[in-house]
XYZ file of C-alpha atoms in Angstrom:
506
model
C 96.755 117.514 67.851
C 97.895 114.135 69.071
C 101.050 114.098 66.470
C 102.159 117.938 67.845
C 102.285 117.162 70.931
C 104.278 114.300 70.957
C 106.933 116.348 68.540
C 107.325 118.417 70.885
C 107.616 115.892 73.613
C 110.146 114.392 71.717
C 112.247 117.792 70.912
C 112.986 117.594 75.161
C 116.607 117.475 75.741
C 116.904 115.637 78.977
C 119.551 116.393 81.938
C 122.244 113.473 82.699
C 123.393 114.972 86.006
C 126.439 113.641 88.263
C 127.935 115.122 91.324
C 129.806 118.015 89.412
C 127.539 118.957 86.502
C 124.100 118.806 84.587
C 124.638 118.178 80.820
C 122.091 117.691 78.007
C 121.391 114.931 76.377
C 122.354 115.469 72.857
C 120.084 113.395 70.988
C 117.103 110.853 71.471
C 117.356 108.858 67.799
C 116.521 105.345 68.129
C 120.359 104.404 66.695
C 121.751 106.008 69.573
C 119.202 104.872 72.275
C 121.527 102.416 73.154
C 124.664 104.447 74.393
C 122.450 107.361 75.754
C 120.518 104.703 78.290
C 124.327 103.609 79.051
C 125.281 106.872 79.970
C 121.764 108.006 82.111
C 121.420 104.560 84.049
C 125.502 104.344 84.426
C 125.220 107.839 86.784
C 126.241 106.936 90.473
C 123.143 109.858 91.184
C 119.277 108.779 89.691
C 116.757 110.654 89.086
C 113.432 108.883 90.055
C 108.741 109.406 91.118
C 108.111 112.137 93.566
C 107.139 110.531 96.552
C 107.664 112.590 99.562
C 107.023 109.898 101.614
C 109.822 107.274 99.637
C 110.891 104.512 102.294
C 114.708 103.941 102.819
C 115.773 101.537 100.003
C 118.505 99.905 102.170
C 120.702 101.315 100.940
C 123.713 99.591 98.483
C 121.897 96.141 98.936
C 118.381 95.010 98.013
C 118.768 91.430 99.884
C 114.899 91.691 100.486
C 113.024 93.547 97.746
C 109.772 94.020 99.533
C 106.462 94.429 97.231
C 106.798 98.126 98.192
C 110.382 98.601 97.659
C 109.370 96.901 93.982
C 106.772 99.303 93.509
C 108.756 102.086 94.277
C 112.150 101.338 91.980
C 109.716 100.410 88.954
C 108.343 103.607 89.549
C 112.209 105.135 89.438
C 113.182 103.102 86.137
C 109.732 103.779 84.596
C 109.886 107.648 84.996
C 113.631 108.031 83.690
C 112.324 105.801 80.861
C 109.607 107.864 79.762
C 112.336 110.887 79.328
C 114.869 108.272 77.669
C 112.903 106.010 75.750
C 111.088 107.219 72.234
C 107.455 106.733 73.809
C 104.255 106.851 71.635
C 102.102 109.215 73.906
C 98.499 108.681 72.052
C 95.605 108.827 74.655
C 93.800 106.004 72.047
C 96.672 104.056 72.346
C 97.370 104.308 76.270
C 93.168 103.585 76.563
C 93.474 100.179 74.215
C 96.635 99.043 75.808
C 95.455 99.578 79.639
C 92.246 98.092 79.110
C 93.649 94.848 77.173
C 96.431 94.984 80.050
C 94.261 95.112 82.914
C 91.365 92.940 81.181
C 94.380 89.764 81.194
C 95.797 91.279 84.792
C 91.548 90.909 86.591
C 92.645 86.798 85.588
C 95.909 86.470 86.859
C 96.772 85.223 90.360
C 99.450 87.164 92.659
C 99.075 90.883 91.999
C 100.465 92.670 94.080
C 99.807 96.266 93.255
C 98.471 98.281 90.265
C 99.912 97.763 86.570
C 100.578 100.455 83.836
C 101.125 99.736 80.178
C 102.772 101.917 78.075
C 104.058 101.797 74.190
C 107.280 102.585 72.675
C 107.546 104.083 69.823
C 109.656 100.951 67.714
C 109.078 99.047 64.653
C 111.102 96.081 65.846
C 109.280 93.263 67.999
C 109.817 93.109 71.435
C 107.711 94.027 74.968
C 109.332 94.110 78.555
C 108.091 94.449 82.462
C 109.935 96.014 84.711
C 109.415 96.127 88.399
C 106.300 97.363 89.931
C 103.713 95.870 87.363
C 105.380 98.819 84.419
C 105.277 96.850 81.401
C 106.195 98.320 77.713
C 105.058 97.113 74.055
C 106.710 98.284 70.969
C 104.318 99.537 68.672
C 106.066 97.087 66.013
C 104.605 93.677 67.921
C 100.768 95.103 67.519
C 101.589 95.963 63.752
C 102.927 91.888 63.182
C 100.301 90.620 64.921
C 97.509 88.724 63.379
C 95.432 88.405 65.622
C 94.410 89.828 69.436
C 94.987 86.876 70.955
C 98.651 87.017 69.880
C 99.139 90.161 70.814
C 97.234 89.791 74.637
C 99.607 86.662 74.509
C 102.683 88.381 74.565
C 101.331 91.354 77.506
C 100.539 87.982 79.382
C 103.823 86.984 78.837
C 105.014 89.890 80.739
C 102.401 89.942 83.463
C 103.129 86.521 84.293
C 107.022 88.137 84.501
C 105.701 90.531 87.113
C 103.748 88.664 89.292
C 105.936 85.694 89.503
C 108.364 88.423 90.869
C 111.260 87.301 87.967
C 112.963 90.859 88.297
C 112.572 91.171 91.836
C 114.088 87.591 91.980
C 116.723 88.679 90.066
C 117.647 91.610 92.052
C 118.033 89.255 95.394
C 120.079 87.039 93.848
C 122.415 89.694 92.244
C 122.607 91.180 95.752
C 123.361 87.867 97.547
C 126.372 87.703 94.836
C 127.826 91.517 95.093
C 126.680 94.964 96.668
C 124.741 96.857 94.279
C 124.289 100.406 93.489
C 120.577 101.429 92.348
C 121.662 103.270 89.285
C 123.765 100.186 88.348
C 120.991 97.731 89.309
C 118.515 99.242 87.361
C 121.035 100.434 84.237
C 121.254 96.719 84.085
C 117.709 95.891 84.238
C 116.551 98.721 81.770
C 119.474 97.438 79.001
C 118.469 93.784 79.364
C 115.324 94.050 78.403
C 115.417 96.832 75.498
C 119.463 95.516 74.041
C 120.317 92.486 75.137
C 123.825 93.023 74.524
C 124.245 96.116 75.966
C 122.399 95.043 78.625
C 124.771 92.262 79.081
C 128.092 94.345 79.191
C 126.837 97.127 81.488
C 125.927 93.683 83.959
C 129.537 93.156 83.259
C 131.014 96.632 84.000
C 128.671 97.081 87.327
C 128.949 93.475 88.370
C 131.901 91.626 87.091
C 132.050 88.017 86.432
C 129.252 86.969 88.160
C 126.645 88.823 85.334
C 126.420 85.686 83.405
C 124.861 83.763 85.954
C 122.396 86.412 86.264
C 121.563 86.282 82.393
C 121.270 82.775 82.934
C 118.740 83.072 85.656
C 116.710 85.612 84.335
C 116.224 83.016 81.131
C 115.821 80.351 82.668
C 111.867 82.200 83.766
C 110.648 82.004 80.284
C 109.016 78.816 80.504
C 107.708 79.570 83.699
C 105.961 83.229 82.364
C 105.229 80.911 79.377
C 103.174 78.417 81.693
C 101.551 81.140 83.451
C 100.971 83.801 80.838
C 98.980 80.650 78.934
C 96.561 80.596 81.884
C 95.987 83.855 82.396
C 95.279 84.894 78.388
C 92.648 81.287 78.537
C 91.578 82.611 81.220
C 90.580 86.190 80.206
C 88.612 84.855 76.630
C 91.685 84.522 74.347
C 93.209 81.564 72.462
C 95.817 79.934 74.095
C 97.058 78.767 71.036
C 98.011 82.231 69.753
C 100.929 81.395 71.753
C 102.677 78.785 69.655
C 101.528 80.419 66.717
C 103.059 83.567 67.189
C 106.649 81.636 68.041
C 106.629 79.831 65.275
C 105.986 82.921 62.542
C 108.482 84.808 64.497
C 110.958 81.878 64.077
C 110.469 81.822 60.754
C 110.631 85.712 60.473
C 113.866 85.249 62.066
C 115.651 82.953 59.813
C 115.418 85.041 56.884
C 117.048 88.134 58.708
C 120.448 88.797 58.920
C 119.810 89.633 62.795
C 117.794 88.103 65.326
C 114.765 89.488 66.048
C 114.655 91.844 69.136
C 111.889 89.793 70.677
C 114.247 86.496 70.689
C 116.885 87.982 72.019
C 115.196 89.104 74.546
C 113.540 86.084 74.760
C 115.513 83.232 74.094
C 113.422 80.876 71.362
C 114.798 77.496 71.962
C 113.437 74.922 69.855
C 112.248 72.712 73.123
C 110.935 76.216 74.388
C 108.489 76.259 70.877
C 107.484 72.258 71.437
C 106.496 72.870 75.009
C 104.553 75.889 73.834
C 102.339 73.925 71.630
C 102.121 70.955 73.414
C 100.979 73.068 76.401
C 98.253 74.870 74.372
C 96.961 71.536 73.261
C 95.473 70.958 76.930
C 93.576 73.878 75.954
C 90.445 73.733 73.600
C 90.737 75.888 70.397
C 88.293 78.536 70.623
C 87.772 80.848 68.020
C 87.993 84.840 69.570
C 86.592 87.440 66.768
C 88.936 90.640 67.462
C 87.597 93.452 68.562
C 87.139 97.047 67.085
C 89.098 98.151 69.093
C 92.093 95.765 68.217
C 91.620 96.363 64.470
C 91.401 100.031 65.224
C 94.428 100.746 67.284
C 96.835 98.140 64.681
C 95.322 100.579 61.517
C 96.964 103.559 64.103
C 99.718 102.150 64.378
C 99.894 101.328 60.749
C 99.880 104.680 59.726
C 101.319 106.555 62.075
C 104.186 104.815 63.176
C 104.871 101.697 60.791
C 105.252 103.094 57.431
C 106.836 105.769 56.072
C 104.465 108.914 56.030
C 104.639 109.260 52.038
C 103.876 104.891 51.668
C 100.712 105.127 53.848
C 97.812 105.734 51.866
C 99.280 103.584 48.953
C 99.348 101.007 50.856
C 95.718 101.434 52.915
C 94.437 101.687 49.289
C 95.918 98.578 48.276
C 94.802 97.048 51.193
C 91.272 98.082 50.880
C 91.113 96.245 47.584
C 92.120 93.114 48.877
C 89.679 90.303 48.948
C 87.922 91.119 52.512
C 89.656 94.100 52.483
C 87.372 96.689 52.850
C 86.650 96.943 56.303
C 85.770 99.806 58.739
C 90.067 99.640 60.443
C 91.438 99.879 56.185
C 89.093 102.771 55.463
C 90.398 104.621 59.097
C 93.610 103.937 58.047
C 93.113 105.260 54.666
C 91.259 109.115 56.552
C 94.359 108.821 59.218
C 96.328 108.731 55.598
C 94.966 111.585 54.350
C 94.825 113.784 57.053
C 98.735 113.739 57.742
C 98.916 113.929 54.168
C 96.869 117.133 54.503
C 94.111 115.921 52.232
C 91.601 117.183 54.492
C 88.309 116.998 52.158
C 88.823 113.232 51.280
C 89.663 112.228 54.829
C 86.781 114.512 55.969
C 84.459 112.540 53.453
C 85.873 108.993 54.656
C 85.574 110.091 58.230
C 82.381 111.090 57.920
C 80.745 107.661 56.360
C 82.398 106.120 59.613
C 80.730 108.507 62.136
C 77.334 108.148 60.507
C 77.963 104.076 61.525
C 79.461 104.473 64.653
C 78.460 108.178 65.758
C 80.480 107.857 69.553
C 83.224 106.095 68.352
C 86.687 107.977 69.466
C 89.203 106.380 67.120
C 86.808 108.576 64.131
C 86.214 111.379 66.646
C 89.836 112.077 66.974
C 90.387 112.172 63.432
C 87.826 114.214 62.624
C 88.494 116.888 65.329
C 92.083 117.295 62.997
C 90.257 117.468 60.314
C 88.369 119.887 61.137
C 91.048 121.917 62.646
C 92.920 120.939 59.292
C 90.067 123.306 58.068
C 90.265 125.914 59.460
C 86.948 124.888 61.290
C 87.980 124.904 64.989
C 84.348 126.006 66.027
C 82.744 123.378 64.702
C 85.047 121.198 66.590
C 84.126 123.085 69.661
C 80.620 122.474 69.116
C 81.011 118.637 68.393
C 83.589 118.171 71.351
C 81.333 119.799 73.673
C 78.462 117.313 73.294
C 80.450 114.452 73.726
C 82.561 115.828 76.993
C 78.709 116.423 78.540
C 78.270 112.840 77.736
C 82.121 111.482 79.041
C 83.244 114.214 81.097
C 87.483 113.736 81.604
C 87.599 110.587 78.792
C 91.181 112.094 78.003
C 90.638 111.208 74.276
C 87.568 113.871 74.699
C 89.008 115.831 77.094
C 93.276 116.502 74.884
C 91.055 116.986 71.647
C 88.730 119.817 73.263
C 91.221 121.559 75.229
C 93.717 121.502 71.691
C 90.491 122.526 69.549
C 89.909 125.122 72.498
C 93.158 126.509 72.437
C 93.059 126.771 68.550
C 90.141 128.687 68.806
C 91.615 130.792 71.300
C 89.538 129.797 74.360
C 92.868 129.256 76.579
C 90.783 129.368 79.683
C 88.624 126.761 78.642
C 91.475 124.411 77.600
C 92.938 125.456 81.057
C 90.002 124.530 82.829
C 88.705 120.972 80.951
C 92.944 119.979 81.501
C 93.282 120.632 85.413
C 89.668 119.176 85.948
C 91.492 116.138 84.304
C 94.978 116.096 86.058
C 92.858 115.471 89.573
C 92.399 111.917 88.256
C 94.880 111.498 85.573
C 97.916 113.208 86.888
C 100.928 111.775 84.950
C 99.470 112.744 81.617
C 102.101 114.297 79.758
C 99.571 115.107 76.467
C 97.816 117.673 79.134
C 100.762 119.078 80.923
C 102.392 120.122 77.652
C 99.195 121.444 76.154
C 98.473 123.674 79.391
C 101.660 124.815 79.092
C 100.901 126.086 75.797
C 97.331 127.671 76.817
C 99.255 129.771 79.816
C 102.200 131.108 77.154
C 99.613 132.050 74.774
C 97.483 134.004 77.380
C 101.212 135.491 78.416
C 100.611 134.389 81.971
C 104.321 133.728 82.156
C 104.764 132.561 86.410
C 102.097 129.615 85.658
C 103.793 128.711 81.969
C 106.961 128.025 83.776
C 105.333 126.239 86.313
C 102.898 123.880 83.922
C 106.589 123.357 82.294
C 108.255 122.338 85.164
C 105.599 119.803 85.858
C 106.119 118.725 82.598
C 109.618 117.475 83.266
C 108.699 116.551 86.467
C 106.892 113.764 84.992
C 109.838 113.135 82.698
C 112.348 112.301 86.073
C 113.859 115.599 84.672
C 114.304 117.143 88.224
C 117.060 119.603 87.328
C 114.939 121.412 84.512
C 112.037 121.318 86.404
C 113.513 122.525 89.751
C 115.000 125.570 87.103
C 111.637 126.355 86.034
C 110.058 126.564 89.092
C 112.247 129.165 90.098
C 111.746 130.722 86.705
C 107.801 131.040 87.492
C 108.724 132.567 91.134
C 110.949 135.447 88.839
C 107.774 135.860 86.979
C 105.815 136.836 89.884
C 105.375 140.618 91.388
C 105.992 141.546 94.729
C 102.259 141.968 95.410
C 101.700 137.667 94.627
C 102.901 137.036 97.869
C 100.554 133.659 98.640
C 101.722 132.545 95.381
C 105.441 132.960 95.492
C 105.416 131.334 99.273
C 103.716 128.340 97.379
C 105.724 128.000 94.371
C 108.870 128.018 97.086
C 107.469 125.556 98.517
C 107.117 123.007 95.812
C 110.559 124.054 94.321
C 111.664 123.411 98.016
C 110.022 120.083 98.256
C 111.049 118.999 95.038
C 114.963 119.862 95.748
C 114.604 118.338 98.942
C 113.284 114.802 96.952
C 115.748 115.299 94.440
C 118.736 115.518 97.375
C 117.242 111.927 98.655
C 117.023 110.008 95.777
C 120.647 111.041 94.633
C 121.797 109.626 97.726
C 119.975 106.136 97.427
C-alpha cells in the first residue's frame, strides 16, 4: 500500500508558473533536482500554505522577521518542497521521526512554535531546518548511523539551528545588505541547505557580491548549534558523545571519496570544529543508551526500501542475519519487508508471522503483514485484523492508510472514505490519505468529489494552479439539481484563487 502510493505521488508533474504561463515540470530525478529547484524558487511569483488569514510580509524587505512571519515563510518553502523534493511519505517513518524530533524539541530552550520533521527520500548524508521549526533528514543519515544517539544528534543539530533563529538571522542580515524578493530569499535558502553550490550561485545571481558574506555567516553558527544541540540530545537521554563520534567516521568516510560528503558541505567539518566536539562531550558523562525498537525498526525500513537496490535486499538481510549477533527481530523484518516487494508472499507471511506472535500490536509487522495479505489475495482477512486494532487506536494513521487501502481493495470505498475524512479532522496535510480518497471516489465513479479529493491533493503540494483546475473540474461534474454543492465548491475554488493572487504578489 505504502510503496503505491508514494509512486504515484511521485508520478505528479508539478506547475512552475510566472506571470505569462503555467508549465510542467518535466522531471523529478534526483540528478536533476538541482536545476529544477533553480528554476521553481528563481520565479518572481511563489506558490506557498493556505492561510486565509496570511499577515503582510513587508513586502521586498524582511528587516524584522517576526516569529510569525518565520512561521509563515517556513510554511511557504516547506510546502513547495514537498512538491519539489523526492519525499519518503511512510506514515511509520513520519511517526518515528516526529516522535524522536519532538522527544529532543520537549528539552530544548527557545521554541517558539510547533516543529515538523519530514524525510527525503536520499541515500547521501545530510539533514537541514528551514524556517518555522520544518526540519528534513535524508533517509541515507538513519541508514549510516550506528547508533540512535547519532542519529537524534544530528536532528539536535538542526533544532538547535531553529531555535537559535540562524535562518531567520540570516534573512535580517541579507536584508540590511540588499532588498530581497521572497522567491529569491527563499530559492537561496532551499539551495544552501540541499547543494551547497548551487545554493551558493543562485545567492550570487539574486544578491550579488555581498552572498559570500552571507555563506560566511550562516557557517560561522555551526559551533553554536553544535554547543546547543549537545545539551539538548544530554538532555533528552542520549549520549552526547555520539556527537564526536559520528564526525569523526564521517571524516573518515570522506577522505576515501572522490567528493565530499553532502553532510560536510553543508556543514563545514573543520578540524578545530571535530576537537571542540569531543572536548565538549567530555564535560559530559558517557552513558550507555540501548536503542530502541523503534530505531532498529525504522533503519531495517529504510534498509530495504530505500538503501539498496530492490534485487540486493534480501541477499544482503540474509547475510546479515548470519552475522555473529545478527539475528535479531529489525534483520528478520528486513528480511519479510524483502520478500514481500520481492513478491514472495508465503515466506514473508511465515517470517511475519513469528514476529506478530512476539509482539502481537506492533505496527512496523502489522503493516507488512496487511501487504501480505493483500499480496494474497486475502484482503478480508486484512479487514478483519485491521478492524480490531482501529477499535483499539482509532485514527493511528499507520492503522487508519492500511484499513482504508485494504478497504478499498476489498471494494468497501465507503468505508475507506469514511475511516480517511474521520482522519483528515486531525491530520489534515496527509498526503498518503488525500491520494487514497481520491482513489476510493474514482472507483465508486463519483466523479465532482474525485476532482475535488485531487485538488486537495495538490493543494497540499503548493500546486495551486492544478488544484484551482480541478476544482473547477469537480463543479463541471456536478448537475444542475447540486445546487448547495456547486455554491460550495465555488467558494473554495474562489478562496483558493483569491490566496493564490496574494501570495504571487508577496
Amino acid at each position: 500500500m505504502l510503496r503505491l502510493a508514494v509512486s504515484t505521488i511521485r508520478a505528479v508533474l508539478p506547475m512552475i508558473f510566472d506571470s505569462c504561463r503555467i508549465s510542467p515540470l518535466l522531471s523529478l530525478r534526483k540528478q536533476l533536482l538541482t536545476s529544477c529547484l533553480l528554476v521553481l524558487f528563481s520565479c518572481i511569483h511563489i506558490s506557498a500554505y493556505a492561510n486565509p488569514n496570511l499577515p503582510d510580509l513587508g513586502g521586498s524587505g524582511f528587516s524584522t522577521l517576526t516569529p510569525e512571519k518565520e512561521k509563515i515563510l517556513g510554511d511557504v518553502l516547506m510546502r513547495q518542497a514537498r512538491g519539489s523534493l523526492p519525499m519518503a511519505y511512510d506514515p511509520l517513518l513520519d511517526e518515528y521521526i516526529n516522535a524522536l524530533g519532538n522527544r529532543l524539541v520537549a528539552n530544548a530552550n527557545d521554541v517558539r512554535f510547533p516543529f515538523r520533521f519530514y524525510w527525503i527520500d536520499d541515500r547521501n548524508i545530510n539533514a537541514f531546518a528551514t524556517l518555522g521549526g520544518h526540519i528534513a533528514s535524508h533517509t541515507g543519515t538513519l541508514a549510516i548511523s550506528e547508533s540512535e544517539s547519532e542519529f537524534a544528534s544530528v536532528i539536535a543539530h538542526e533544532i538547535a539551528h531553529v531555535t537559535q533563529r540562524h535562518i531567520a538571522r540570516f534573512v535580517e542580515a541579507q536584508s540590511q545588505r540588499a532588498p530581497l524578493t521572497l522567491a529569491g530569499l527563499l530559492g537561496a535558502i532551499v539551495l544552501a541547505t540541499v547543494n551547497p553550490e548551487a545554493g551558493m550561485a543562485a545567492m550570487m545571481a539574486t544578491q550579488g557580491a555581498q552572498a559570500q558574506a552571507a555563506i560566511n555567516f550562516t557557517r560561522s553558527n555551526e559551533q553554536e548549534a553544535d554547543r546547543i544541540g549537545m545539551q539538548i540530545l544530554s538532555d533528552a537521554g542520549f549520549d552526547p558523545h555520539a556527537v564526536p563520534d559520528f564526525f569523526r567516521r564521517l571524516s573518515e568516510r570522506s577522505r576515501f571519496m572522490n567528493q565530499q560528503l553532502a553532510f560536510l558541505q553543508t556543514h563545514p567539518l573543520s578540524q578545530a570544529r571535530v576537537t571542540d566536539t569531543r572536548l565538549r562531550a567530555e564535560r559530559f558523562p558517557k552513558r550507555y543508551v540501548p536503542d530502541s525498537q523503534d530505531y532498529t525498526l525504522a533503519k531495517a525500513r529504510i534498509l530495504a526500501r530505500f538503501q539498496h537496490k530492490n534485487e540486493d535486499v534480501v541477499t544482503i538481510f540474509k547475510q546479515r542475519l548470519q552475522q555473529p549477533g545478527g539475528n535479531t527481530r529489525a534483520n528478520q523484518y528486513g528480511l519479510a519487508i524483502a520478500y514481500l516487494d520481492a513478491k514472495r508472499y508465503a515466506e514473508a507471511e511465515k517470517l511475519i508471522l513469528e514476529l506478530l506472535e512476539k509482539d502481537e500490536y506492533n505496527l512496523y509487522y502489522l503493516d507488512v503483514y496487511t501487504d501480505v495479505l493483500l499480496g494474497l489475495n486475502r484482503a478480508n482477512d486484512a479487514l478483519e485484523m485491521l478492524e480490531h486494532h482501529y477499535r483499539i487506536r482509532p485514527n493511528n494513521q499507520v492503522v487508519t492508510l492500511n484499513y482504508a487501502n485494504a478497504a478499498i481493495k476489498a471494494g468497501g470505498n465507503r468505508l475507506a472514505i469514511h475511516l480517511l475524512k474521520n482522519m483528515l479532522h486531525y491530520k489534515e496535510d496527509n498526503i498518503l490519505a488525500y491520494d487514497l480518497i481520491a482513489k476510493a471516489y474514482q472507483n465508486l465513479e463519483d466523479y465532482a468529489r474525485f476532482y475535488e479529493a485531487r485538488s486537495d491533493f495538490f493543494y497540499q503540494l503548493a500546486n495551486y494552479p492544478r488544484a484551482i483546475d480541478d476544482l473547477q473540474e469537480a463543479l463541471n461534474h456536478l448537475s444542475s439539481s447540486d445546487k448547495l454543492e456547486s455554491r460550495r465548491l465555488e467558494a473554495k475554488r474562489r478562496q483558493m484563487q483569491a490566496e493564490f493572487d496574494r501570495l504571487r504578489r508577496m
